PDB file of N, CA, C and O in Angstrom:
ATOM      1  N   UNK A 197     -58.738 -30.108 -42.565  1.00 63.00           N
ATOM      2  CA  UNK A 197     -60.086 -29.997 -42.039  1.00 63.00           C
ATOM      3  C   UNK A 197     -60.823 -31.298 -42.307  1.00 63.00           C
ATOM      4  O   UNK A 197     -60.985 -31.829 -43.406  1.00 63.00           O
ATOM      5  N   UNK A 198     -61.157 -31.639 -41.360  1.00 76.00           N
ATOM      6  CA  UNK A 198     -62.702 -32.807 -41.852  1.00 76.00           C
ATOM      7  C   UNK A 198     -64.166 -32.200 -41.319  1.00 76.00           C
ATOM      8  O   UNK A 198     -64.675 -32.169 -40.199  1.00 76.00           O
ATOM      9  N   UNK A 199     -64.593 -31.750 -42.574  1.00 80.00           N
ATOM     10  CA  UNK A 199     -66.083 -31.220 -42.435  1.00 80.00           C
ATOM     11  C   UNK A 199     -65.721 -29.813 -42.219  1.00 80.00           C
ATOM     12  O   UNK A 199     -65.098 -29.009 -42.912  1.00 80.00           O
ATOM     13  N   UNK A 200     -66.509 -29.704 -40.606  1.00 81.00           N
ATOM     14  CA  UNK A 200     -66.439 -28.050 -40.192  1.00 81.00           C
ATOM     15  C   UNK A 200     -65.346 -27.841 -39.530  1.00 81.00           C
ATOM     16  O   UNK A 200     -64.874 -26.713 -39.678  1.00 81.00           O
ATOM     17  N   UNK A 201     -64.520 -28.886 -38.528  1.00 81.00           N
ATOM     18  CA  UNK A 201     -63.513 -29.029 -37.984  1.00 81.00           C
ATOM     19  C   UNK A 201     -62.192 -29.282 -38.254  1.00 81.00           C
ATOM     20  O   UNK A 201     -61.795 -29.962 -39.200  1.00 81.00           O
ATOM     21  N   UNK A 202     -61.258 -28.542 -37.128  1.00 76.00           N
ATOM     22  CA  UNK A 202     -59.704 -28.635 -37.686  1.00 76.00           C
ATOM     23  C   UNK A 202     -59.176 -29.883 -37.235  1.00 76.00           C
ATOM     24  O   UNK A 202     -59.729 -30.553 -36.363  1.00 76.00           O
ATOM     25  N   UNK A 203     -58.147 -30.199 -37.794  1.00 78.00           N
ATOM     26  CA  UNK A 203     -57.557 -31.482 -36.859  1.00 78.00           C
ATOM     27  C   UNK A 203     -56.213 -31.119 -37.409  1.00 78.00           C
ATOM     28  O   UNK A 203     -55.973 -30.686 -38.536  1.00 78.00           O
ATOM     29  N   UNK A 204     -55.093 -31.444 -36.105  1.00 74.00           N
ATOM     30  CA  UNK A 204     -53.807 -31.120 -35.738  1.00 74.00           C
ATOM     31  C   UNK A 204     -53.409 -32.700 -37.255  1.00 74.00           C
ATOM     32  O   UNK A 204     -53.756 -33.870 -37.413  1.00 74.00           O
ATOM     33  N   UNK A 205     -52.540 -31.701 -37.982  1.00 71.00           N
ATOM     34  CA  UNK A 205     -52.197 -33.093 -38.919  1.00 71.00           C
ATOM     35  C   UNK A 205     -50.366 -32.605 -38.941  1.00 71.00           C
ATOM     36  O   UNK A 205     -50.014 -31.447 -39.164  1.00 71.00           O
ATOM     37  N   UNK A 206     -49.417 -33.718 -38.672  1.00 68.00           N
ATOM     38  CA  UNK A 206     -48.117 -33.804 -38.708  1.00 68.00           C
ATOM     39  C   UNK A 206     -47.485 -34.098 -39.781  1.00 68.00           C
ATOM     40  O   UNK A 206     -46.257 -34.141 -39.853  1.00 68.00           O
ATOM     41  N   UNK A 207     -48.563 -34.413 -41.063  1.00 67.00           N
ATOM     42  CA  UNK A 207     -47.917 -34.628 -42.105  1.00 67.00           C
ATOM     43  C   UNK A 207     -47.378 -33.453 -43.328  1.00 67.00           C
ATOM     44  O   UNK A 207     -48.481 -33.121 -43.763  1.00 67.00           O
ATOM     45  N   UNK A 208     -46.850 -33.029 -43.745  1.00 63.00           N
ATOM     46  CA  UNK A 208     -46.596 -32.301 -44.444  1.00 63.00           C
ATOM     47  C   UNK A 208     -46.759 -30.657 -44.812  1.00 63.00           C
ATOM     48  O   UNK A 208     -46.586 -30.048 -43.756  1.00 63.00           O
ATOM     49  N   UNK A 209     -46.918 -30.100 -45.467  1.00 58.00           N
ATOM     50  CA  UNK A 209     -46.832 -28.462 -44.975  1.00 58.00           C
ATOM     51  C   UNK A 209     -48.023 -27.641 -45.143  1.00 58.00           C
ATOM     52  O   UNK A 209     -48.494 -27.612 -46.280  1.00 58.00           O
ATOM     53  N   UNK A 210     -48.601 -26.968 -44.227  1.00 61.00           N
ATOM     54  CA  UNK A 210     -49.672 -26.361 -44.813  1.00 61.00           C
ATOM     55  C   UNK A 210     -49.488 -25.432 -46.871  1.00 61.00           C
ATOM     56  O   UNK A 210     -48.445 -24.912 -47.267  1.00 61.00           O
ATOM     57  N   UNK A 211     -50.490 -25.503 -47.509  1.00 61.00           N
ATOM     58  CA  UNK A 211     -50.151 -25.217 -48.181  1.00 61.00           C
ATOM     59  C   UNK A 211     -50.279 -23.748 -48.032  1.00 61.00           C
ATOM     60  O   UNK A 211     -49.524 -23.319 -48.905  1.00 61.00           O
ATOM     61  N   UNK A 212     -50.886 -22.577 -47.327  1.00 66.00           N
ATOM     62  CA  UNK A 212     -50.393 -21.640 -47.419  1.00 66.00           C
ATOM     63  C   UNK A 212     -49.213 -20.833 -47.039  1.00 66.00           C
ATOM     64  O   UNK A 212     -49.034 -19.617 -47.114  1.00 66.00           O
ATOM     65  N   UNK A 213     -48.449 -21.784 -46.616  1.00 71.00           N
ATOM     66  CA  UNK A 213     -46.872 -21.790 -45.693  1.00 71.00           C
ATOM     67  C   UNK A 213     -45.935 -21.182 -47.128  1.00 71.00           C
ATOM     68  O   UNK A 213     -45.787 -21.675 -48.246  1.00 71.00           O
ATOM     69  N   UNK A 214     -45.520 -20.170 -46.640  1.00 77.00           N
ATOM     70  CA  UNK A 214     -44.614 -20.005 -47.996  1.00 77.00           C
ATOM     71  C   UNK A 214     -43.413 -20.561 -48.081  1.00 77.00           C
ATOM     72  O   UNK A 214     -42.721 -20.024 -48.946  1.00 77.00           O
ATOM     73  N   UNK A 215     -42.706 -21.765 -47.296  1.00 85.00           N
ATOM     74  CA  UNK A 215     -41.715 -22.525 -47.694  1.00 85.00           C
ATOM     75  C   UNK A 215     -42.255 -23.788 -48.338  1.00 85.00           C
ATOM     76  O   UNK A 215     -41.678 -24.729 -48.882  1.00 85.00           O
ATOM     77  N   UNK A 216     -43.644 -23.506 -48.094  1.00 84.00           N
ATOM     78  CA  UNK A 216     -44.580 -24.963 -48.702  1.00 84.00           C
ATOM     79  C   UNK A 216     -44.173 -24.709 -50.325  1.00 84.00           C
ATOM     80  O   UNK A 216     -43.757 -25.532 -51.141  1.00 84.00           O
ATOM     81  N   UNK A 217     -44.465 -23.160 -50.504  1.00 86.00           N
ATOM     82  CA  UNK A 217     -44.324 -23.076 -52.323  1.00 86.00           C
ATOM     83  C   UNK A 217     -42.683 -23.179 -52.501  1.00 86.00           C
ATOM     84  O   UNK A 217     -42.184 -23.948 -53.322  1.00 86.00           O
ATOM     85  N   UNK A 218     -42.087 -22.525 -51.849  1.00 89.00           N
ATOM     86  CA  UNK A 218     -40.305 -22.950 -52.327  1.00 89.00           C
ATOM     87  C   UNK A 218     -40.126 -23.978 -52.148  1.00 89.00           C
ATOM     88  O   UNK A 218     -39.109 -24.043 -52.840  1.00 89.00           O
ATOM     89  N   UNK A 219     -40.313 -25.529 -51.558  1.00 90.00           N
ATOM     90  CA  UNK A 219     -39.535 -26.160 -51.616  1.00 90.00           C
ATOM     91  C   UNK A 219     -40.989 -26.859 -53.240  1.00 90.00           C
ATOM     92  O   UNK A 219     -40.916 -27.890 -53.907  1.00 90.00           O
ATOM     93  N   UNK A 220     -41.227 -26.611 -53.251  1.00 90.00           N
ATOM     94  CA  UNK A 220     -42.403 -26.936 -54.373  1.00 90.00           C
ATOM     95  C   UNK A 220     -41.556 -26.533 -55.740  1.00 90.00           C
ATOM     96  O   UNK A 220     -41.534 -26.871 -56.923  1.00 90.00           O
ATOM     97  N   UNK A 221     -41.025 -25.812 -55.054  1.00 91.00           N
ATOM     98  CA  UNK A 221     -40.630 -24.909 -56.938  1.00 91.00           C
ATOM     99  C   UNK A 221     -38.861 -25.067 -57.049  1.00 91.00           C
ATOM    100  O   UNK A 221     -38.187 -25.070 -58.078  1.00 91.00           O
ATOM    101  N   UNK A 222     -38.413 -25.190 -55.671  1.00 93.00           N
ATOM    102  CA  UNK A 222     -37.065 -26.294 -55.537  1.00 93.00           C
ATOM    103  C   UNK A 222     -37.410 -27.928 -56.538  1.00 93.00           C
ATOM    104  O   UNK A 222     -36.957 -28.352 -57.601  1.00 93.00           O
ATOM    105  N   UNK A 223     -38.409 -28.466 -55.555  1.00 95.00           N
ATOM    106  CA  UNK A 223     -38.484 -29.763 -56.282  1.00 95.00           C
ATOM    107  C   UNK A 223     -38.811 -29.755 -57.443  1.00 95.00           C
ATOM    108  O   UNK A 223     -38.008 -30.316 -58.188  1.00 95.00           O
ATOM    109  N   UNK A 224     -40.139 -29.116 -58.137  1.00 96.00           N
ATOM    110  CA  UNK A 224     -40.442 -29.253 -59.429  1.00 96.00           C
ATOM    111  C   UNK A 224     -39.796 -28.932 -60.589  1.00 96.00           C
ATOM    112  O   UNK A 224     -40.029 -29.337 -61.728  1.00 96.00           O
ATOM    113  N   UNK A 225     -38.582 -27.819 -60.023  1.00 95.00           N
ATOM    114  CA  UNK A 225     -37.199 -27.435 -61.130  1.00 95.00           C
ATOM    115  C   UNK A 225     -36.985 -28.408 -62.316  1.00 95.00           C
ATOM    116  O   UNK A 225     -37.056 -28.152 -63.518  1.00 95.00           O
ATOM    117  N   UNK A 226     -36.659 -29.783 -61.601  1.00 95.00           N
ATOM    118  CA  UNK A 226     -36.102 -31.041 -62.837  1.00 95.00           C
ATOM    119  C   UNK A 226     -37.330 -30.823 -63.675  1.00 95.00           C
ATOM    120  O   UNK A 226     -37.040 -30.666 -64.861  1.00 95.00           O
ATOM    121  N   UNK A 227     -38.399 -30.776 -63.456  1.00 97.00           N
ATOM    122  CA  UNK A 227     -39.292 -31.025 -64.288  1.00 97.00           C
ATOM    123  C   UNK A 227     -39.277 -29.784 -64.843  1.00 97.00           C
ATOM    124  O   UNK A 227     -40.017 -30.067 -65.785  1.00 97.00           O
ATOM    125  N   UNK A 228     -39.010 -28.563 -65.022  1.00 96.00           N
ATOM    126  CA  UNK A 228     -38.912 -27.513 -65.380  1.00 96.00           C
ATOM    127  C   UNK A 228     -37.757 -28.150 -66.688  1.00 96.00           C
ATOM    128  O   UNK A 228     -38.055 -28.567 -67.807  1.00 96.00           O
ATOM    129  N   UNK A 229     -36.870 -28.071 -66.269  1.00 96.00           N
ATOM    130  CA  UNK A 229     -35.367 -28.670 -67.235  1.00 96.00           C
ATOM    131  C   UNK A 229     -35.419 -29.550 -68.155  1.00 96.00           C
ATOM    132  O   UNK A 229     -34.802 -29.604 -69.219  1.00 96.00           O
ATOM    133  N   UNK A 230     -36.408 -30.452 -67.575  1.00 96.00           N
ATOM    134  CA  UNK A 230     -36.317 -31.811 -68.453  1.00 96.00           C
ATOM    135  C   UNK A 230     -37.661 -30.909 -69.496  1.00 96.00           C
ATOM    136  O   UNK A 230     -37.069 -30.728 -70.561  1.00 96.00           O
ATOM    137  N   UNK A 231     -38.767 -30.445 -69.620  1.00 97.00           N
ATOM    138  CA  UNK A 231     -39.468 -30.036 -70.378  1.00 97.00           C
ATOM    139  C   UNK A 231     -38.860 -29.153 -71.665  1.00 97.00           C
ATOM    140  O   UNK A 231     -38.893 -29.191 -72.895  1.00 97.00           O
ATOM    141  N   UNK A 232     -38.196 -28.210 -70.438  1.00 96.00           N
ATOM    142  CA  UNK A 232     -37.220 -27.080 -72.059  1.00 96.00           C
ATOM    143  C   UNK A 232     -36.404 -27.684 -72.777  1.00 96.00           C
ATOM    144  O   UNK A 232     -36.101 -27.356 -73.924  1.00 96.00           O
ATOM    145  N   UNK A 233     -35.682 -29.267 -71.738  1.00 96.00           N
ATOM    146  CA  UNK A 233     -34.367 -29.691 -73.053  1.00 96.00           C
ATOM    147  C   UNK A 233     -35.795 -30.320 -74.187  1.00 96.00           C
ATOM    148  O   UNK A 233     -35.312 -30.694 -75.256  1.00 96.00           O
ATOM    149  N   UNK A 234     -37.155 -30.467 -74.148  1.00 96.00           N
ATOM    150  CA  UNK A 234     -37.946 -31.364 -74.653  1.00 96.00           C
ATOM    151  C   UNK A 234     -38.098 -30.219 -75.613  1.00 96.00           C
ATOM    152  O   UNK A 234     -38.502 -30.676 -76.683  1.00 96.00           O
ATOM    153  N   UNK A 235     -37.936 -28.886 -75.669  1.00 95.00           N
ATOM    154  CA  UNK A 235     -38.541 -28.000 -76.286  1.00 95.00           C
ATOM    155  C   UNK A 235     -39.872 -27.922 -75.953  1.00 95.00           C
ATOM    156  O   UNK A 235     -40.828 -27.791 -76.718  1.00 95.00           O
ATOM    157  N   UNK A 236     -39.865 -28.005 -74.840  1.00 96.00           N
ATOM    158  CA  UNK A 236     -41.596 -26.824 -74.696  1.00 96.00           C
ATOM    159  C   UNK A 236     -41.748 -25.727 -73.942  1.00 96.00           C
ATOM    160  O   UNK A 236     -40.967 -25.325 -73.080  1.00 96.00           O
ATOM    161  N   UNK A 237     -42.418 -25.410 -74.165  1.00 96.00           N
ATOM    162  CA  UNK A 237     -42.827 -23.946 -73.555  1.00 96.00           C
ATOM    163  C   UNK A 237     -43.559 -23.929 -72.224  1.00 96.00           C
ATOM    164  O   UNK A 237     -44.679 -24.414 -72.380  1.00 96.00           O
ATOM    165  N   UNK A 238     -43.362 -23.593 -71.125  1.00 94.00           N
ATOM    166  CA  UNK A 238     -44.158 -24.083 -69.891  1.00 94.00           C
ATOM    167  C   UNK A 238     -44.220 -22.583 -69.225  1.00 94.00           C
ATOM    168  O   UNK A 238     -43.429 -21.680 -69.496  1.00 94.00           O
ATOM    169  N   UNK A 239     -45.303 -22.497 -68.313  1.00 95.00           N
ATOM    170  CA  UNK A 239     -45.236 -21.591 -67.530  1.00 95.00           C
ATOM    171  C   UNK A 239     -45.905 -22.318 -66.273  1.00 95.00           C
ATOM    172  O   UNK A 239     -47.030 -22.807 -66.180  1.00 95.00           O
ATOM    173  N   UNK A 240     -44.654 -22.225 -65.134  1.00 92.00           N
ATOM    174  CA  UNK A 240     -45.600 -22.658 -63.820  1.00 92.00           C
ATOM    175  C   UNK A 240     -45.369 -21.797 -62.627  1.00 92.00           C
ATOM    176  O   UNK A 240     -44.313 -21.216 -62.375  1.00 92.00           O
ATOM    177  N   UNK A 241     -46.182 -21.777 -62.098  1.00 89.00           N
ATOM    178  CA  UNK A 241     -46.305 -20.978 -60.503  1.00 89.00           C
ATOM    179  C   UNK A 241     -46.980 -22.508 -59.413  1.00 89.00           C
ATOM    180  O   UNK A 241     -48.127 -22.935 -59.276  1.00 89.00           O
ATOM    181  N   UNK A 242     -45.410 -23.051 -58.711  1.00 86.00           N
ATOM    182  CA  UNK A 242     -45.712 -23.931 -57.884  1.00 86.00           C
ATOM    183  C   UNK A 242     -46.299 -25.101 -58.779  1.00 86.00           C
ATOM    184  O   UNK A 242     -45.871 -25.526 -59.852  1.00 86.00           O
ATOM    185  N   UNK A 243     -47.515 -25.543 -57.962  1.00 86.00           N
ATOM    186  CA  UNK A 243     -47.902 -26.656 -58.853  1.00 86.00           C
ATOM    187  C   UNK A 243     -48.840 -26.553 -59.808  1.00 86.00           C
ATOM    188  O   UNK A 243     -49.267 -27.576 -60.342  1.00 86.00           O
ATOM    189  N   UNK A 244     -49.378 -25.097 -60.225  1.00 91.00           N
ATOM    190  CA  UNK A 244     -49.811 -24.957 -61.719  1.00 91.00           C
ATOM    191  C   UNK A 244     -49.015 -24.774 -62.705  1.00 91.00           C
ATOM    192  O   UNK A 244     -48.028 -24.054 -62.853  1.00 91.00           O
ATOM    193  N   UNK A 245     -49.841 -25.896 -63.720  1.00 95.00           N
ATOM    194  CA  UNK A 245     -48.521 -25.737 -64.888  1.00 95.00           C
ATOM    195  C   UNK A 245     -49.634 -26.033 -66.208  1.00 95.00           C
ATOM    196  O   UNK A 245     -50.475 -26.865 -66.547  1.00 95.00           O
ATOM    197  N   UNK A 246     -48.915 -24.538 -66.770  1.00 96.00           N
ATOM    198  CA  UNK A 246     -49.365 -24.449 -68.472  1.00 96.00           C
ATOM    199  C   UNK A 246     -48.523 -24.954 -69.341  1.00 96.00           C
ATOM    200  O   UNK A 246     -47.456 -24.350 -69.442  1.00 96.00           O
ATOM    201  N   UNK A 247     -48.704 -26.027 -70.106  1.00 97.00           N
ATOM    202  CA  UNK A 247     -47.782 -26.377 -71.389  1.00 97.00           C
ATOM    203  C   UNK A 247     -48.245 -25.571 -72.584  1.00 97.00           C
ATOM    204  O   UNK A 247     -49.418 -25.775 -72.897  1.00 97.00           O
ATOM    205  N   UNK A 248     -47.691 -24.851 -73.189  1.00 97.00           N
ATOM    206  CA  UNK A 248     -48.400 -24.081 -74.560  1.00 97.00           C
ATOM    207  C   UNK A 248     -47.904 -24.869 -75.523  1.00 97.00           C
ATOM    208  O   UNK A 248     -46.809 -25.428 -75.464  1.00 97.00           O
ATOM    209  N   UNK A 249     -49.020 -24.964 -76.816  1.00 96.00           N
ATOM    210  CA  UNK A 249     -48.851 -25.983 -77.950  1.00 96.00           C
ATOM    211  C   UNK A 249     -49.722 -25.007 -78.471  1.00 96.00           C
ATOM    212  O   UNK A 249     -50.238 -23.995 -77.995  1.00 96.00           O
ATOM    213  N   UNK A 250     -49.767 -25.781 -79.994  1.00 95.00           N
ATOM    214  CA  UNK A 250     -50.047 -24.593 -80.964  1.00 95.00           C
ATOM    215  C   UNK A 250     -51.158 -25.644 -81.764  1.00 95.00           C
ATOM    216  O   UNK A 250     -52.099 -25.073 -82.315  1.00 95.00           O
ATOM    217  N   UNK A 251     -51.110 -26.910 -81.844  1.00 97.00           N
ATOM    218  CA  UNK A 251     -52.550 -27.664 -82.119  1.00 97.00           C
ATOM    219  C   UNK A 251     -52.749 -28.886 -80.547  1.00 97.00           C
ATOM    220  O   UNK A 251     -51.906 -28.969 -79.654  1.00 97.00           O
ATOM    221  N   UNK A 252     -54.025 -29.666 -80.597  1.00 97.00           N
ATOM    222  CA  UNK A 252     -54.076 -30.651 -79.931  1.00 97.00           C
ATOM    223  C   UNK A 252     -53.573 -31.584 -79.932  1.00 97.00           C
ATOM    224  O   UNK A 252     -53.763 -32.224 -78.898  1.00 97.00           O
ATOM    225  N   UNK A 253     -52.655 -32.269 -80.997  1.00 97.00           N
ATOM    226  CA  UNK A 253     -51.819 -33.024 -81.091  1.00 97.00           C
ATOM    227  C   UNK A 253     -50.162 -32.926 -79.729  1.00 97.00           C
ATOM    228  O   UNK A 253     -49.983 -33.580 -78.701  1.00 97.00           O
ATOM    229  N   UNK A 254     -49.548 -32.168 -80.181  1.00 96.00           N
ATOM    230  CA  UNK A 254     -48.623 -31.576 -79.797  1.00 96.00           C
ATOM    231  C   UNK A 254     -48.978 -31.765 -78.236  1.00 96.00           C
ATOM    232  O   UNK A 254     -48.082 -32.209 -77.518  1.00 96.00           O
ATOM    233  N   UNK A 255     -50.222 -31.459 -77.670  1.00 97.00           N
ATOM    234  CA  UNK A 255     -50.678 -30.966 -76.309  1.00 97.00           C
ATOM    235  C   UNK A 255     -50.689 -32.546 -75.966  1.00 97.00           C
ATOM    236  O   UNK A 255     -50.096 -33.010 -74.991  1.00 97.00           O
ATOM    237  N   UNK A 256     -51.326 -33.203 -76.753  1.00 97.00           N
ATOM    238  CA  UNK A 256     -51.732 -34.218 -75.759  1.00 97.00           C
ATOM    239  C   UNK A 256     -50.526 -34.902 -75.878  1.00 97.00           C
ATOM    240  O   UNK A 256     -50.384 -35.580 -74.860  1.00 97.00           O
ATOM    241  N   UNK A 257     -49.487 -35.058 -76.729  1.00 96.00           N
ATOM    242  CA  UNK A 257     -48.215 -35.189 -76.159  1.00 96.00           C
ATOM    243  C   UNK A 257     -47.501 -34.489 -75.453  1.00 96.00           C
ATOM    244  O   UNK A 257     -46.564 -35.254 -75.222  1.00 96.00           O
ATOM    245  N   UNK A 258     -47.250 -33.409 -74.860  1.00 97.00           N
ATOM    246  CA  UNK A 258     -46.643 -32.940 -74.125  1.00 97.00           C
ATOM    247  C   UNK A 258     -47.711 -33.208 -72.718  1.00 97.00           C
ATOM    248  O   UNK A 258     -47.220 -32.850 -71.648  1.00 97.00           O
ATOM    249  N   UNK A 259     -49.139 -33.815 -72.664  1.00 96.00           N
ATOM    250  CA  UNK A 259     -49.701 -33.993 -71.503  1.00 96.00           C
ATOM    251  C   UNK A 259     -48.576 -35.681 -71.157  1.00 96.00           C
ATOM    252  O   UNK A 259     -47.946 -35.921 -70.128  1.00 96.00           O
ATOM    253  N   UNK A 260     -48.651 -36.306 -72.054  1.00 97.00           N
ATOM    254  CA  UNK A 260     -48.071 -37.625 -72.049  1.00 97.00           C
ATOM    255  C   UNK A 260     -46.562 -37.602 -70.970  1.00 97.00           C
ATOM    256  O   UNK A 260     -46.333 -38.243 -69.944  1.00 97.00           O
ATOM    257  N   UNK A 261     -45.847 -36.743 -71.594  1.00 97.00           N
ATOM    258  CA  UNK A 261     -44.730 -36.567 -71.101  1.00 97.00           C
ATOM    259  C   UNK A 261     -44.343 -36.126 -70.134  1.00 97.00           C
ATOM    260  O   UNK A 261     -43.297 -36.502 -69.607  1.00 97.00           O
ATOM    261  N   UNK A 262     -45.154 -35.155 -69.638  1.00 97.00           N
ATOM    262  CA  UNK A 262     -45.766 -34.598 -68.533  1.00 97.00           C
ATOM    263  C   UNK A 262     -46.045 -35.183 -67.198  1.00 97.00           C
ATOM    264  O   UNK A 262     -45.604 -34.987 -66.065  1.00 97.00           O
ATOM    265  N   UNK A 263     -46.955 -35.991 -67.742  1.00 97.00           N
ATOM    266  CA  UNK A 263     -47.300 -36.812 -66.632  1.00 97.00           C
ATOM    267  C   UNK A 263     -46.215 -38.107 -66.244  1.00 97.00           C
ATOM    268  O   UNK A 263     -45.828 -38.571 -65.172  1.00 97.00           O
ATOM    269  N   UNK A 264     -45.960 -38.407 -67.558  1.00 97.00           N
ATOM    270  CA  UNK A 264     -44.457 -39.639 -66.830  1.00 97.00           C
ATOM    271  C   UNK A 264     -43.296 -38.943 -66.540  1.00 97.00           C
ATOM    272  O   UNK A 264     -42.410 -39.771 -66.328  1.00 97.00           O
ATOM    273  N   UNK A 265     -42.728 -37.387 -66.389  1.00 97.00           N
ATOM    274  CA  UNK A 265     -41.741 -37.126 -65.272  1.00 97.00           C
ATOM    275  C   UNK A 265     -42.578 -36.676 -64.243  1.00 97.00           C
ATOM    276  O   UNK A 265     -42.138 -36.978 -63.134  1.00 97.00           O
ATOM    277  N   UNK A 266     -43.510 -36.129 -64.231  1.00 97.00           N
ATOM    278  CA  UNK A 266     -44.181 -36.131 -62.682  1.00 97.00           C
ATOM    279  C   UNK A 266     -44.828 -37.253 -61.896  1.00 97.00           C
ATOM    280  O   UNK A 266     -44.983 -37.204 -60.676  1.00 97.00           O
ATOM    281  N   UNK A 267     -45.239 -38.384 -62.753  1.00 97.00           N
ATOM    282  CA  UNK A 267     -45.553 -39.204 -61.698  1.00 97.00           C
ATOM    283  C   UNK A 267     -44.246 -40.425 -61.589  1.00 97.00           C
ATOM    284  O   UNK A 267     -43.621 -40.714 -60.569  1.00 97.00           O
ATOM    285  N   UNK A 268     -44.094 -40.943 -62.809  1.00 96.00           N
ATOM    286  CA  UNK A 268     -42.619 -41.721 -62.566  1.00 96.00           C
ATOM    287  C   UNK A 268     -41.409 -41.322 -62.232  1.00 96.00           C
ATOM    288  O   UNK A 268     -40.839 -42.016 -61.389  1.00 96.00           O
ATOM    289  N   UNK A 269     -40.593 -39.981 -62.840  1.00 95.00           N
ATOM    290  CA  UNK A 269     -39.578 -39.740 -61.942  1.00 95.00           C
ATOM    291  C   UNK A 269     -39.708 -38.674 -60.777  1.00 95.00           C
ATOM    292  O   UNK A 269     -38.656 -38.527 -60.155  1.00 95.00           O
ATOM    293  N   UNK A 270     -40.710 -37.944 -60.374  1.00 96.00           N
ATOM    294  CA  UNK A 270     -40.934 -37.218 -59.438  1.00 96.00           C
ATOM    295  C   UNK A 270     -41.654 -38.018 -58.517  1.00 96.00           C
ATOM    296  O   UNK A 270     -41.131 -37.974 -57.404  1.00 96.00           O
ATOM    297  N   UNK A 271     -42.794 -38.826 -58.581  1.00 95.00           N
ATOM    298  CA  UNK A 271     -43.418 -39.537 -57.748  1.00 95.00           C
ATOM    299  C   UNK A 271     -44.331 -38.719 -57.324  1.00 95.00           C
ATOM    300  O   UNK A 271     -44.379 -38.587 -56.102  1.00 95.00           O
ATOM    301  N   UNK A 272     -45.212 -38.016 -58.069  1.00 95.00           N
ATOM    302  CA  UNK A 272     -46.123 -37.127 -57.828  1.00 95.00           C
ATOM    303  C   UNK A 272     -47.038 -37.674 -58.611  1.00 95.00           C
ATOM    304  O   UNK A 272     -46.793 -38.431 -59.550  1.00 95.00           O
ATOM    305  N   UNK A 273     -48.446 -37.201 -58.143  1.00 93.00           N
ATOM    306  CA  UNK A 273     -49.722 -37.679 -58.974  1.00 93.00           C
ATOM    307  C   UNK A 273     -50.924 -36.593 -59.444  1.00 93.00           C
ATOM    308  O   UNK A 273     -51.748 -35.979 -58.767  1.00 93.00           O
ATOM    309  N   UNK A 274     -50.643 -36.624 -61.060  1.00 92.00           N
ATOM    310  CA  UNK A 274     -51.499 -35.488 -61.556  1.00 92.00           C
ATOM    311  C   UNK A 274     -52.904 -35.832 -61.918  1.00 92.00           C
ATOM    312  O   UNK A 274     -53.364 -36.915 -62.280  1.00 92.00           O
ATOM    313  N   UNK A 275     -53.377 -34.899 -61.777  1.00 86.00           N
ATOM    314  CA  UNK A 275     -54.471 -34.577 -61.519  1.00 86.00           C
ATOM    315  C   UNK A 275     -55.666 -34.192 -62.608  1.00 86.00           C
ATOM    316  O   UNK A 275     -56.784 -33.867 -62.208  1.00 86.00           O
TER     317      UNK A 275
END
């Protein structure tokens, strides 16, 4: 949408498309894998993702790590 209006866009999948969330949860798998061999605890649905930690320390390293397999080896940009 821009503004009030639709516009025909060819790029990529609507996100309420439900192969939009499988291939989402296809791709984000590695990052699923690479977190548990890290020992953490994650819970995600698509592209929300909870890391559970038990102080702020811990968290803001697992935000660290986090963010360099999703944006350096996934090529995704968090948010």
């Amino acid at each position: 949408m821009i503004g009030e209006d639709w516009e025909v866009s060819t790029v990529g999948s609507p996100k309420e498309d439900v192969i939009s969330s499988l291939l989402a949860n296809i791709y984000l798998n590695a990052f699923d894998q690479e977190m548990k061999q890290r020992n953490h605890r994650l819970v995600r649905y698509v592209d929300d993702i909870l890391i559970l930690c038990s102080t702020k320390k811990p968290a803001q390293e697992a935000l660290r790590i986090a963010s360099q397999i999703l944006e350096k080896d996934l090529k995704l940009t968090v948010n």
